Tab-separated table of C-alpha atoms in Angstrom:
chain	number	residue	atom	x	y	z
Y	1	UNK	CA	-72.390	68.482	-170.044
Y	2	UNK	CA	-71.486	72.005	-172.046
Y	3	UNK	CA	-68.536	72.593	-174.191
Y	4	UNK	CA	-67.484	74.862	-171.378
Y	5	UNK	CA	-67.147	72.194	-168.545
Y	6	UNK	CA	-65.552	69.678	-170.999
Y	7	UNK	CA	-62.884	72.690	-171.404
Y	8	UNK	CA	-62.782	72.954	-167.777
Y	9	UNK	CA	-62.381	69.244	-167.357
Y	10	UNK	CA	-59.681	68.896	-169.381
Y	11	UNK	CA	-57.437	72.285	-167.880
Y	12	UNK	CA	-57.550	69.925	-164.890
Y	13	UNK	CA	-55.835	67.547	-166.677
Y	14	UNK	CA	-58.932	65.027	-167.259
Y	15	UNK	CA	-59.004	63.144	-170.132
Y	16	UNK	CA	-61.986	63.101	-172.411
Y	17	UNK	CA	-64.471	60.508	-174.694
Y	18	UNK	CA	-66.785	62.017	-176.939
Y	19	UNK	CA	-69.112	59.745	-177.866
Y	20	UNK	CA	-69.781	60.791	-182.078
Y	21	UNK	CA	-70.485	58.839	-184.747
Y	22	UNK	CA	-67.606	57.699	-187.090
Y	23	UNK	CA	-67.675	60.896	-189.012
Y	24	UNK	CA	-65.803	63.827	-189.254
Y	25	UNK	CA	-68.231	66.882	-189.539
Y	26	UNK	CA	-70.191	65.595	-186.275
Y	27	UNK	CA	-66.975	66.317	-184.659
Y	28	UNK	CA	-66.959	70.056	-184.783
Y	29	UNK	CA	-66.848	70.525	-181.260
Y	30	UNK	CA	-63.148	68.805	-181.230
Y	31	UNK	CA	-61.497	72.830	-183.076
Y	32	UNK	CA	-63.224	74.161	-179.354
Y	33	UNK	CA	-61.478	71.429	-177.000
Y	34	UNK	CA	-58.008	71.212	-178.661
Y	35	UNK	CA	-55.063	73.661	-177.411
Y	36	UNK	CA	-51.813	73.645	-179.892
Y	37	UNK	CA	-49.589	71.719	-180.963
Y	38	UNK	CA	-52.122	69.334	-181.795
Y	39	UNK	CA	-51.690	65.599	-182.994
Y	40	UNK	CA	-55.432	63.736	-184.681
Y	41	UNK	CA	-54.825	60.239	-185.318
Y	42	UNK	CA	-56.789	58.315	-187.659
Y	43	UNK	CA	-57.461	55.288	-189.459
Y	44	UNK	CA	-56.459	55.941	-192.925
Y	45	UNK	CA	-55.027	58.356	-195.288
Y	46	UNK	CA	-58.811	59.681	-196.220
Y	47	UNK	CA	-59.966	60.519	-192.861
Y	48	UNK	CA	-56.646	62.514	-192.260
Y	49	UNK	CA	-57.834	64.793	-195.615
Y	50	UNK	CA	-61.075	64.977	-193.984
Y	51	UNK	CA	-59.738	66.616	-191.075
Y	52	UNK	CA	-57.782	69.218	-193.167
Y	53	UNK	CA	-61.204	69.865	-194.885
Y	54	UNK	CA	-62.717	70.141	-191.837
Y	55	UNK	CA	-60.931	72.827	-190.082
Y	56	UNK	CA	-62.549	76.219	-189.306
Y	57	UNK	CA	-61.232	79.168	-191.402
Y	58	UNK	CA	-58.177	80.236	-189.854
Y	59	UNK	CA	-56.980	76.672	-188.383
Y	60	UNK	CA	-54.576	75.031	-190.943
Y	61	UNK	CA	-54.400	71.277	-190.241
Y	62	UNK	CA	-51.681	69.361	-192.325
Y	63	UNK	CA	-53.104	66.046	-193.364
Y	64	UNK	CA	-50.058	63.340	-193.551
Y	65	UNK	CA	-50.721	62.190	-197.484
Y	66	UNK	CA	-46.982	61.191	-198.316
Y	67	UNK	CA	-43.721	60.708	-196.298
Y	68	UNK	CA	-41.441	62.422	-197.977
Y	69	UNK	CA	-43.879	65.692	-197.844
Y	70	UNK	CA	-44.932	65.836	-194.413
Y	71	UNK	CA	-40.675	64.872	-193.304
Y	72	UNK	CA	-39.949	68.208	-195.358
Y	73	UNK	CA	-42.587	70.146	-193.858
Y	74	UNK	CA	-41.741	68.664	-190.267
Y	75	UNK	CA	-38.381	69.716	-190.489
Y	76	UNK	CA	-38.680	73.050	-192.350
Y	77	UNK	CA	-41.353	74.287	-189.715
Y	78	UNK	CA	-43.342	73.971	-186.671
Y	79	UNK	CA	-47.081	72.659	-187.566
Y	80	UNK	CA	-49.738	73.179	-184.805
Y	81	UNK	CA	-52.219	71.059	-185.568
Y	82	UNK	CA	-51.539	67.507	-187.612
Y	83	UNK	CA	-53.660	64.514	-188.789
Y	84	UNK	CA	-52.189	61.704	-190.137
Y	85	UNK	CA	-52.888	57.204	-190.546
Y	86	UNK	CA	-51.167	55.408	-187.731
Y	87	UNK	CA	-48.610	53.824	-189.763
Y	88	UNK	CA	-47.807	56.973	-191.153
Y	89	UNK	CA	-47.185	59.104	-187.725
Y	90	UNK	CA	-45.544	55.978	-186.208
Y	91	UNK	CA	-43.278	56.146	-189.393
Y	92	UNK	CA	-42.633	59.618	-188.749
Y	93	UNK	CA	-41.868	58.898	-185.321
Y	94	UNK	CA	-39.643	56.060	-186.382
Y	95	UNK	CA	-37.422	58.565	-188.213
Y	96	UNK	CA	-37.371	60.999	-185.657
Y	97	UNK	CA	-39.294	63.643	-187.527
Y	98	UNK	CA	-42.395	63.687	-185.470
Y	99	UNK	CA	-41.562	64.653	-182.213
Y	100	UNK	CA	-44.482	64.079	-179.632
Y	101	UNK	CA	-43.225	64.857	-176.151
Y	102	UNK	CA	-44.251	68.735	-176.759
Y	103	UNK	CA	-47.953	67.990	-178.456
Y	104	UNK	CA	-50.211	69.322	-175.835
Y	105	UNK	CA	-53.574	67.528	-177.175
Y	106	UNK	CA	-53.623	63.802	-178.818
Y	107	UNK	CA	-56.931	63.403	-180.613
Y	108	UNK	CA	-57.590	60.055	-181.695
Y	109	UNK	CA	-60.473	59.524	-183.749
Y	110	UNK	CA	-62.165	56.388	-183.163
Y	111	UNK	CA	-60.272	53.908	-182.337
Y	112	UNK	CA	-62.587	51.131	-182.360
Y	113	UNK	CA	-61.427	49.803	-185.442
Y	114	UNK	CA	-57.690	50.257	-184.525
Y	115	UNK	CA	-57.562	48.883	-180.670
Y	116	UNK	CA	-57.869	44.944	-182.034
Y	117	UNK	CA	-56.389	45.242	-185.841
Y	118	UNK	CA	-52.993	45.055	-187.330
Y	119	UNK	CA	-52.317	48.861	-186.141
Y	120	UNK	CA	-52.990	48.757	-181.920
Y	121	UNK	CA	-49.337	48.191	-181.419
Y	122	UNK	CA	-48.484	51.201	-183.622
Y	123	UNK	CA	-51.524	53.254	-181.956
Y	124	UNK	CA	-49.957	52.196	-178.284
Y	125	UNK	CA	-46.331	53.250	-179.491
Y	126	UNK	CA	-47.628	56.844	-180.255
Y	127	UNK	CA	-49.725	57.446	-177.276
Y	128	UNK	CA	-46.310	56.342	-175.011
Y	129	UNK	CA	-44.602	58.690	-176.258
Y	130	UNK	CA	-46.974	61.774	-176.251
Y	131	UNK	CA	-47.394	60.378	-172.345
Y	132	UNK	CA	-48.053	64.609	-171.372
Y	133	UNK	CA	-50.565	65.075	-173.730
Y	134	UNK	CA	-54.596	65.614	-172.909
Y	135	UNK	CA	-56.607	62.737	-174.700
Y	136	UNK	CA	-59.311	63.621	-176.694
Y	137	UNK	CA	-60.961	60.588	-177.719
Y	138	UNK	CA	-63.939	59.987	-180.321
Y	139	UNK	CA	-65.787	56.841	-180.019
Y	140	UNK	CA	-69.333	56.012	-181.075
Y	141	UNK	CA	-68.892	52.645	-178.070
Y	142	UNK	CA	-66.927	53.376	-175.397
Y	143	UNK	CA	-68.147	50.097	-173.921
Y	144	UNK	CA	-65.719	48.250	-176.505
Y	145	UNK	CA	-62.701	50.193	-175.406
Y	146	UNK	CA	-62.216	49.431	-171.375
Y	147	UNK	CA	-59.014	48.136	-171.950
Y	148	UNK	CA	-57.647	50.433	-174.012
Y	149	UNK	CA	-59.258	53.517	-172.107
Y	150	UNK	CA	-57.245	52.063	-168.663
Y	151	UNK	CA	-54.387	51.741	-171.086
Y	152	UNK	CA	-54.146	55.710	-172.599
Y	153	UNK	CA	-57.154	57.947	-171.218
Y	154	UNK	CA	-57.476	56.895	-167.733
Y	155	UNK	CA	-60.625	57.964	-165.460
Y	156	UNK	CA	-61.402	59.819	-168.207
Y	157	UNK	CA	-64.775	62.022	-168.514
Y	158	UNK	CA	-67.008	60.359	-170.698
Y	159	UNK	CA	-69.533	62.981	-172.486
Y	160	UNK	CA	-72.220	60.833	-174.569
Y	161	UNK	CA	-75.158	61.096	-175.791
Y	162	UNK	CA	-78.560	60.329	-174.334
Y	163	UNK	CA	-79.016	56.551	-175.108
Y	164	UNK	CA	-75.242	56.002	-174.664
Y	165	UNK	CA	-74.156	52.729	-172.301
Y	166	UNK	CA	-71.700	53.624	-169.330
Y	167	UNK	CA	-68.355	52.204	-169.999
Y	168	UNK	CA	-67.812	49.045	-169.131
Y	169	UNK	CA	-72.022	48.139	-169.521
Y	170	UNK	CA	-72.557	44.811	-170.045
Y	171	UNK	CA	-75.045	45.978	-172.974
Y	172	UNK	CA	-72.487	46.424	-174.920
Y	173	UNK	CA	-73.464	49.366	-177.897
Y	174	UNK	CA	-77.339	49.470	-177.856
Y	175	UNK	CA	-79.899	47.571	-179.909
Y	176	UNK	CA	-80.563	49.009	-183.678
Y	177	UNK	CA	-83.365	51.165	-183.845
Y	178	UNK	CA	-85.256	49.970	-187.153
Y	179	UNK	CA	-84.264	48.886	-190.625
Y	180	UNK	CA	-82.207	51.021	-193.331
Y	181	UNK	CA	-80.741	50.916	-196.657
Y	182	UNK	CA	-77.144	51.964	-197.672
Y	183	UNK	CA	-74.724	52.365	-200.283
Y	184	UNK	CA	-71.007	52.597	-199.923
Y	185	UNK	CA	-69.550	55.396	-201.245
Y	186	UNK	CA	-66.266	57.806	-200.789
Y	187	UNK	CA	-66.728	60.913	-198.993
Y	188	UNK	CA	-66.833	63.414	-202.489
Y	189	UNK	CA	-69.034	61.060	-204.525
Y	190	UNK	CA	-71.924	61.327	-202.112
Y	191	UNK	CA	-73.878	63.947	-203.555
Y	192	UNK	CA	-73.619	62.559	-207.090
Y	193	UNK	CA	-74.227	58.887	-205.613
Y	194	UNK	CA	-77.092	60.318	-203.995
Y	195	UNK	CA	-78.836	61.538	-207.389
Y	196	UNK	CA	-78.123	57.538	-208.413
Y	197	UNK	CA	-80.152	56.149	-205.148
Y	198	UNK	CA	-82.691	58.578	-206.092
Y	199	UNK	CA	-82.990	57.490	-209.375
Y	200	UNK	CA	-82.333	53.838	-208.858
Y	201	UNK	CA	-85.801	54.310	-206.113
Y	202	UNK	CA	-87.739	56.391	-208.350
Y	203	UNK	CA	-88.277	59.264	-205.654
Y	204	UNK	CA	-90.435	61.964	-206.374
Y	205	UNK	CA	-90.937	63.343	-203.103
Y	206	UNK	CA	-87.033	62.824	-201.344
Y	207	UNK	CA	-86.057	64.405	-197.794
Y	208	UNK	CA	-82.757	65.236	-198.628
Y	209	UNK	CA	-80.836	65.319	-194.725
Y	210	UNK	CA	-77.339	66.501	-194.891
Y	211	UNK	CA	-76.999	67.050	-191.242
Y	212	UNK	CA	-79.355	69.965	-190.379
Y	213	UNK	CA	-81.953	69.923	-187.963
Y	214	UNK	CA	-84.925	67.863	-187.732
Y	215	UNK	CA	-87.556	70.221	-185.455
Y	216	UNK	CA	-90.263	70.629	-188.446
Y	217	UNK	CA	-91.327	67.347	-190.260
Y	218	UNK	CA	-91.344	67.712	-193.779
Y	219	UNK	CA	-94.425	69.305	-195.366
Y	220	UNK	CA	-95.552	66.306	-197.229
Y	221	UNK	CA	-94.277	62.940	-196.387
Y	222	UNK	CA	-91.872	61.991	-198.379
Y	223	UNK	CA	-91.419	58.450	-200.178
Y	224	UNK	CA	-87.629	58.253	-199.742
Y	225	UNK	CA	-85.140	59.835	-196.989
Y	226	UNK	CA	-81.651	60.121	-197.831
Y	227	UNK	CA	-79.001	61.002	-195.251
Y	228	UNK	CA	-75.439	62.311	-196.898
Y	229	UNK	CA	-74.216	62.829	-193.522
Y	230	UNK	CA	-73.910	60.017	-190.738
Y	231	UNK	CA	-76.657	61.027	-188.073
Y	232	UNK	CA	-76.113	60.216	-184.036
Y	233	UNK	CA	-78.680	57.400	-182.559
Y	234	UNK	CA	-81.161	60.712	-181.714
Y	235	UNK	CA	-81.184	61.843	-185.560
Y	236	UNK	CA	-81.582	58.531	-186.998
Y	237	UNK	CA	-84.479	57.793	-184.605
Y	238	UNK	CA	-85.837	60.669	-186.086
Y	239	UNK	CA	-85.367	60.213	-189.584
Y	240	UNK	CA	-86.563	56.606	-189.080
Y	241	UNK	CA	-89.750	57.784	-188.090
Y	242	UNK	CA	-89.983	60.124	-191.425
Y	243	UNK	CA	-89.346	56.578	-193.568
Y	244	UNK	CA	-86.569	54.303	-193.629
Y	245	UNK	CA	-83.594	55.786	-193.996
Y	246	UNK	CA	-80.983	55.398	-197.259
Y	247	UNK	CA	-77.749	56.214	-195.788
Y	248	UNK	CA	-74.489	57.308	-198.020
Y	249	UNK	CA	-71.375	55.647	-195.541
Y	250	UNK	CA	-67.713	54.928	-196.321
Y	251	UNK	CA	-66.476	51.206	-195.781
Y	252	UNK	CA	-65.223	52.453	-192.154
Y	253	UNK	CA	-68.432	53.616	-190.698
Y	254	UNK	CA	-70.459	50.486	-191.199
Y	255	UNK	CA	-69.791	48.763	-187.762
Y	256	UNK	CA	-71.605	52.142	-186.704
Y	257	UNK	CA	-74.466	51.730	-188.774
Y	258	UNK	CA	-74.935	48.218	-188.142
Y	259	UNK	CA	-75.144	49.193	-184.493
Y	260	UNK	CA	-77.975	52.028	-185.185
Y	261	UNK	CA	-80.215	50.024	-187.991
Y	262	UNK	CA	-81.021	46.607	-188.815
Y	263	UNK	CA	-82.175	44.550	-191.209
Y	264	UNK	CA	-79.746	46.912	-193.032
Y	265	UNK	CA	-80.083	46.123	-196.796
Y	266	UNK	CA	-77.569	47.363	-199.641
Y	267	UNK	CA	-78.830	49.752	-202.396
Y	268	UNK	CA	-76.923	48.354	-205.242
Y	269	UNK	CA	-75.275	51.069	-207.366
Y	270	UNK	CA	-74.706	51.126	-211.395
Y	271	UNK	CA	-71.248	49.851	-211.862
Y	272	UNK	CA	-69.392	50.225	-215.193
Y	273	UNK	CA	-70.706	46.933	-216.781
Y	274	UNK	CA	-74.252	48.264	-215.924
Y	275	UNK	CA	-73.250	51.600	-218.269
Y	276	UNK	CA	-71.988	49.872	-220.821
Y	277	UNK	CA	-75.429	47.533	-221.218
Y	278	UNK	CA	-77.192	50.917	-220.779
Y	279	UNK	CA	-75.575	51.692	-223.620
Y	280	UNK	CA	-75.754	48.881	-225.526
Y	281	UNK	CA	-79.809	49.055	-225.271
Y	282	UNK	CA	-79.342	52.999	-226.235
Y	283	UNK	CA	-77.796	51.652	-229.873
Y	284	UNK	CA	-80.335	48.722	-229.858
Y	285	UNK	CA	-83.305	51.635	-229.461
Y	286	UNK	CA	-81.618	53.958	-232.023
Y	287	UNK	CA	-81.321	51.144	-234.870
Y	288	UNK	CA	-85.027	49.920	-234.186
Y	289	UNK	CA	-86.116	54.146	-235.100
Y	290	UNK	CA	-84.230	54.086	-237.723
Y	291	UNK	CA	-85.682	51.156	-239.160
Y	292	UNK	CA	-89.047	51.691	-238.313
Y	293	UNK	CA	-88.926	55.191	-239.727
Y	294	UNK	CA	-87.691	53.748	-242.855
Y	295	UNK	CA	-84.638	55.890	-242.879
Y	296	UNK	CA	-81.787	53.289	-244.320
Y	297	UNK	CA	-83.110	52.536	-247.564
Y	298	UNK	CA	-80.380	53.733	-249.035
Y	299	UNK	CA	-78.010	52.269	-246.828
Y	300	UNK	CA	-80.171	48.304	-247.763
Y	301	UNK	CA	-79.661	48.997	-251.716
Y	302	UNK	CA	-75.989	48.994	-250.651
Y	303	UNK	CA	-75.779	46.160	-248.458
Y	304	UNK	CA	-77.902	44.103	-250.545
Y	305	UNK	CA	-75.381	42.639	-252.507
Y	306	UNK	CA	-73.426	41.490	-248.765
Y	307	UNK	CA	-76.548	39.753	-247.713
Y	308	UNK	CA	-76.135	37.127	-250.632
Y	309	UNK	CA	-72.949	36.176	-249.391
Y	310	UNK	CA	-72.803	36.548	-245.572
Y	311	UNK	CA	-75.034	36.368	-242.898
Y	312	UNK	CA	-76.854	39.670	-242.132
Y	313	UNK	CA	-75.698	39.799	-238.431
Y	314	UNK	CA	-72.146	39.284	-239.632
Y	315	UNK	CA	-72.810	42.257	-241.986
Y	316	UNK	CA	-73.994	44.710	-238.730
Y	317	UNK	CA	-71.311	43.141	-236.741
Y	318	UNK	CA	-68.503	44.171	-239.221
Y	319	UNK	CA	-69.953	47.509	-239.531
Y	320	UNK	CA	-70.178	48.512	-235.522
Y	321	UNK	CA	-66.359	47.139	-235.789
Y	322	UNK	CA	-65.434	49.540	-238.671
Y	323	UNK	CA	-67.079	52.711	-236.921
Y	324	UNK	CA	-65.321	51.794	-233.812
Y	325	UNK	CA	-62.241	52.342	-235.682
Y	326	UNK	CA	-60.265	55.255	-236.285
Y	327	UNK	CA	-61.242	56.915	-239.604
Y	328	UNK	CA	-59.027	56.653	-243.218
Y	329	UNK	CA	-58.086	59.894	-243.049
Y	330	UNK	CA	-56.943	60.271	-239.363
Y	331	UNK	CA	-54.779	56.838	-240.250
Y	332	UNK	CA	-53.825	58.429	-243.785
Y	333	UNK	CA	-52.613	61.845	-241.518
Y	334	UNK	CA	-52.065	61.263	-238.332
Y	335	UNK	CA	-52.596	64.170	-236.591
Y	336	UNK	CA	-50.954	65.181	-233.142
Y	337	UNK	CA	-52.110	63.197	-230.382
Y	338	UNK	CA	-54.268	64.843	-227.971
Y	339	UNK	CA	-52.570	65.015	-224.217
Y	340	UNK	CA	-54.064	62.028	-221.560
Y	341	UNK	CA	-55.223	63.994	-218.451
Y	342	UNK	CA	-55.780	62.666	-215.404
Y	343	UNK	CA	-58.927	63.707	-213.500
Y	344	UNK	CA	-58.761	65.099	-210.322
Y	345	UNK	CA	-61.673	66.400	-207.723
Y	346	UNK	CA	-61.916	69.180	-205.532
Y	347	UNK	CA	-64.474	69.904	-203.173
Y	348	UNK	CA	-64.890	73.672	-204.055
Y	349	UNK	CA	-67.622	74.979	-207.015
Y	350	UNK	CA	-69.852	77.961	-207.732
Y	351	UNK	CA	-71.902	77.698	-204.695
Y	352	UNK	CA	-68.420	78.511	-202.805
Y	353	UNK	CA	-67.991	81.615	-205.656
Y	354	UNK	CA	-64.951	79.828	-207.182
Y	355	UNK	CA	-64.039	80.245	-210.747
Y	356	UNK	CA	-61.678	78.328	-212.995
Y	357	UNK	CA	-59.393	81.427	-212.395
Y	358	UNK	CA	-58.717	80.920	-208.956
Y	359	UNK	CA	-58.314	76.909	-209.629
Y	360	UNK	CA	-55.886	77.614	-212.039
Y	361	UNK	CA	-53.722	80.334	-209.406
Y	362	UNK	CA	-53.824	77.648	-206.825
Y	363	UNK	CA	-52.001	75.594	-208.871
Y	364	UNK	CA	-49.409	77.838	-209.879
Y	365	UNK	CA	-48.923	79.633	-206.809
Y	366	UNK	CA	-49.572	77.219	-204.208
Y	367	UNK	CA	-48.867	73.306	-206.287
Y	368	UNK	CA	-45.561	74.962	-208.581
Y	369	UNK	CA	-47.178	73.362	-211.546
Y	370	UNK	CA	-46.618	74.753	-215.083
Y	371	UNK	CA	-49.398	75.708	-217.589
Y	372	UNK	CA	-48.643	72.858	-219.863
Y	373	UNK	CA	-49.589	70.829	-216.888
Y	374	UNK	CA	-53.280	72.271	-216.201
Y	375	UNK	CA	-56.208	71.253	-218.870
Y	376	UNK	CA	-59.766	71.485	-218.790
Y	377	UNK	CA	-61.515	73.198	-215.484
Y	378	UNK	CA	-64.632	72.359	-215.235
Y	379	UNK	CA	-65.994	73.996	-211.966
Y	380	UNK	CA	-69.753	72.890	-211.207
Y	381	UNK	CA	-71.797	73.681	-208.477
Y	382	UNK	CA	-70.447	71.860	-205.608
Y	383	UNK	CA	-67.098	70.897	-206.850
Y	384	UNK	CA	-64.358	70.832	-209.594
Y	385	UNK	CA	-62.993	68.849	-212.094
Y	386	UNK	CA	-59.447	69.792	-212.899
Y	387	UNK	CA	-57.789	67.734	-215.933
Y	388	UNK	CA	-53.845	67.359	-215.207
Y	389	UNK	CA	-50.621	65.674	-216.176
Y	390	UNK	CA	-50.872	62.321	-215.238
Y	391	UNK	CA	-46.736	63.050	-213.792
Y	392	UNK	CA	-48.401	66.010	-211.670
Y	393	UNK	CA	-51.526	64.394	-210.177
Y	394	UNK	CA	-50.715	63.152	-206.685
Y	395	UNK	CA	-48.568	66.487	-206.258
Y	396	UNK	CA	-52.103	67.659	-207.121
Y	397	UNK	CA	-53.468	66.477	-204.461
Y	398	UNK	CA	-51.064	66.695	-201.781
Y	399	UNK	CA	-50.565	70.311	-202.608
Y	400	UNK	CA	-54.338	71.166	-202.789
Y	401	UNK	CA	-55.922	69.888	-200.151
Y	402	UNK	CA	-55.573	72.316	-196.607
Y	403	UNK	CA	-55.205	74.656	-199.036
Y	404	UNK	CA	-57.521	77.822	-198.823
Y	405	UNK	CA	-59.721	78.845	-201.776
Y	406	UNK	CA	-62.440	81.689	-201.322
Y	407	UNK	CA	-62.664	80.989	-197.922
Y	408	UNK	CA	-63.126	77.464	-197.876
Y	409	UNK	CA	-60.653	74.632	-197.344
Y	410	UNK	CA	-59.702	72.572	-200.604
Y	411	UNK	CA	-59.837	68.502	-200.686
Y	412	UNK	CA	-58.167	67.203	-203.673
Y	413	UNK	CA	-58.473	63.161	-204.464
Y	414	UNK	CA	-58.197	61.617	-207.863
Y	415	UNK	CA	-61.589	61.250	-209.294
Y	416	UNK	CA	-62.163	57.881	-209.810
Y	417	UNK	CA	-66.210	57.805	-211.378
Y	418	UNK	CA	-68.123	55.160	-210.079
C-alpha cells in the first residue's frame, strides 16, 4: 500500500496500524498521515523528546517534559501537534488542561508495552475521550494487540511489512532470523557507545549502518556490523547476511529485538569501575618507566631514611595519599572556588554548522537564562556539551529541546557519561 492510499484510507474515516519497529526515525511517514491538532502518545518521557527531535523543519511538536510547563503552555496557546508519557497526558487531562474532544489524529506509538502494564487503564481513559479522533497506530506485532485494536482502532487498515503476521495469526510475531549482539544504550550516547563496541571487538574493517540503504554490499567484508538505528525484519535480514549484527537499542526496544534475532548475546560496556582500574594500571605502567629508566634516584636518597622505619608499600601508599590532596599553598590561601556545572547534551554540532555562539543565544533568547548561568561550550562534531548552573539545568532542557537551531531541531538531556 502507498502513503497516498493510507491518506485516502484514513479521509474515510479508517483507522490505521503501521507496522514499524519500536523506533522513532523509522516512523517518518507518521508527519505525512497526521492532520492537526495532533495528540502522539508514548511510553515515557524520552520517546516524547524524540518526537520533538523528530519533526520535519517547520512542524513544532511540544514534547510533555514537566507539568507545570506544558499546563502553562496549554493554557497560554493552542499547540497542534503534542507528544507526551501516558501518565503525563492523562494528568493533563485530569486537570482539565488537555482537552481531547477537538484532536483530529491520536497517534499512539507502540503500545505493546502499554496494553498489559500499569498504564492500559490510563492509555484507555485517553483514547475515550478523543472518541472523534483518526487512530494512527505503530506496532512492530499487531498480532499481540486484538483486544485492544477491537477496543480503540476498530476494522482498522493494517499496512505491514512483507513478513508481517495478519492480526489475530496464531503465529504470533515471527521466528528470529539469526543471532546478534547488543548493548543498551540511551538514544544520544549511541554514536560514542558505538566507538566503545568497536573498540571493545577490535574492528578494523566496521560497516557502520545508521539506517541508509543496503542495495550495494560493502566493498570488502567487513569483520563487525554495527547498526545505530533499529532496522525492520527486511534490513536486519540483510545486515545478518553481511555478519552478525551489534545493535545499539534502548531498554524499550528489546522485546523487538528479541523477536528479530536470537541467541541475542550482550556486548558488555566499560562501566565506571572498569575506568578507574584502567587507570589504576595507567599509574602502575608509569611507575614501572620510571623505575626502569632509573629516573627517581633522587627521589630513593630521600626516602631511604623512611624505608628503615616503615614498610616500603606503606611509604608509596602515604605518598599517592598526599598527592591526592590539595596542595599547602591552596590550603595556606584558599583561593575562590571554581563554580560546579552541570553537564548537559544537545544533539546539534559542527556537522549541523552550529557554533558556541548560537548555543549561547538559544539560551538567552529562547531558555531566559543569565550569563552567569552558561559555562564552557564545547560544540563537537555531532553534538554539544553545554556546562550550566546546576539551579538552571532541567529548565535547560525543557527549554531546548523543540527548539530550532540552524535548521535542525534541538534535544537537550542531562549528560550522564557512561
Amino acid at each position: 500500500m502507498t502513503l497516498d492510499e493510507a491518506k485516502a484510507a484514513l479521509q474515510r474515516g479508517r483507522h490505521l496500524v503501521l507496522v514499524l519497529p519500536p523506533d522513532v526515525e523509522q516512523a517518518a511517514a507518521v508527519w505525512e498521515l497526521v492532520s492537526a491538532p495532533v495528540v502522539i502518545v508514548c511510553g515515557d518521557h524520552g520517546s516524547a523528546a524524540e518526537w520533538a527531535a523528530a519533526a520535519p523543519a517547520g512542524m513544532r511538536v511540544h514534547a510533555v517534559t514537566g507539568l507545570s510547563r506544558a499546563t502553562h503552555i496549554l493554557k497560554e496557546r493552542a499547540v497542534p501537534l503534542l507528544a507526551g508519557a501516558v501518565q503525563d497526558l492523562a494528568a493533563l487531562l485530569a486537570r482539565s488542561t488537555l482537552k481531547l474532544d477537538a484532536v483530529a489524529t491520536v497517534v499512539v506509538a507502540w503500545p505493546e508495552a502499554l496494553v498489559s502494564g500499569e498504564h492500559s487503564a490510563a492509555l484507555d481513559t485517553l483514547l475515550a475521550e478523543a472518541h472523534q479522533a483518526r487512530r494512527i497506530v505503530l506496532s512492530w506485532n499487531p498480532a499481540a494487540l486484538g483486544d485492544f485494536l477491537e477496543r480503540h482502532a476498530r476494522r482498522a487498515l493494517i499496512v505491514g511489512t512483507v513478513g508481517t503476521p495478519p492480526l489475530g495469526g496464531s503465529s504470533g510475531s515471527p521466528g528470529p532470523l539469526g543471532p546478534a549482539r547488543y548493548a543498551v544504550v540511551p538514544p544520544f550516547r549511541r554514536h560514542a557507545a558505538g566507538r566503545t563496541v568497536l573498540e571493545a571487538l577490535d574492528a578494523q574493517r566496521p560497516f557502520l549502518w545508521d539506517g541508509g540503504p543496503l542495495d550495494a554490499p560493502p566493498p570488502a567484508p567487513p569483520d563487525a556490523v554495527l547498526c545505530t538505528h533499529l532496522p525492520t525484519r527486511e534490513q536486519f535480514a540483510a545486515l545478518a547476511r553481511l555478519g552478525e549484527p551489534v545493535l545499539l537499542v534502548t531498554a524499550a526496544q528489546l522485546p523487538y529485538l528479541r523477536s528479530l534475532a536470537a541467541p541475542l548475546v550482550p556486548v558488555p560496556l566499560p562501566s565506571a569501575a572498569d575506568r578507574a582500574r584502567d587507570r589504576i594500571d595507567a599509574l602502575g605502567t608509569e611507575i614501572e618507566r620510571l623505575v626502569a629508566d632509573g629516573a627517581v634516584d633522587a627521589e630513593l636518597a630521600l626516602l631511604s631514611p623512611l624505608f628503615e622505619r616503615f614498610e616500603p608499600a606503606e611509604v608509596a601508599a602515604a605518598l599517592l595519599a598526599i598527592s591526592r590532596r590539595p596542595s599547602a599553598v591552596s590550603e595556606a590561601t584558599p583561593a575562590a572556588a571554581a563554580p560546579a556545572w552541570t553537564k548537559v547534551f544537545v544533539n546539534v554540532g559542527k556537522k549541523d554548522r552550529v557554533a558556541a555562539k548560537d548555543l549561547v543565544g538559544a539560551l538567552i533568547r529562547e531558555v531566559g537564562l543569565e550569563k552567569n548561568h552558561i559555562g564552557r561550550i564545547d560544540v563537537r562534531d555531532t553534538f554539544t556539551l553545554l556546562e550550566v548552573a546546576p539551579t538552571v539545568a532541567e529548565k535547560v532542557v525543557r527549554g531546548l529541546t523543540g527548539v530550532t537551531i540552524k535548521g535542525r531541531r534541538a534535544q537537550a538531556r542531562l549528560d550522564r557519561q557512561l
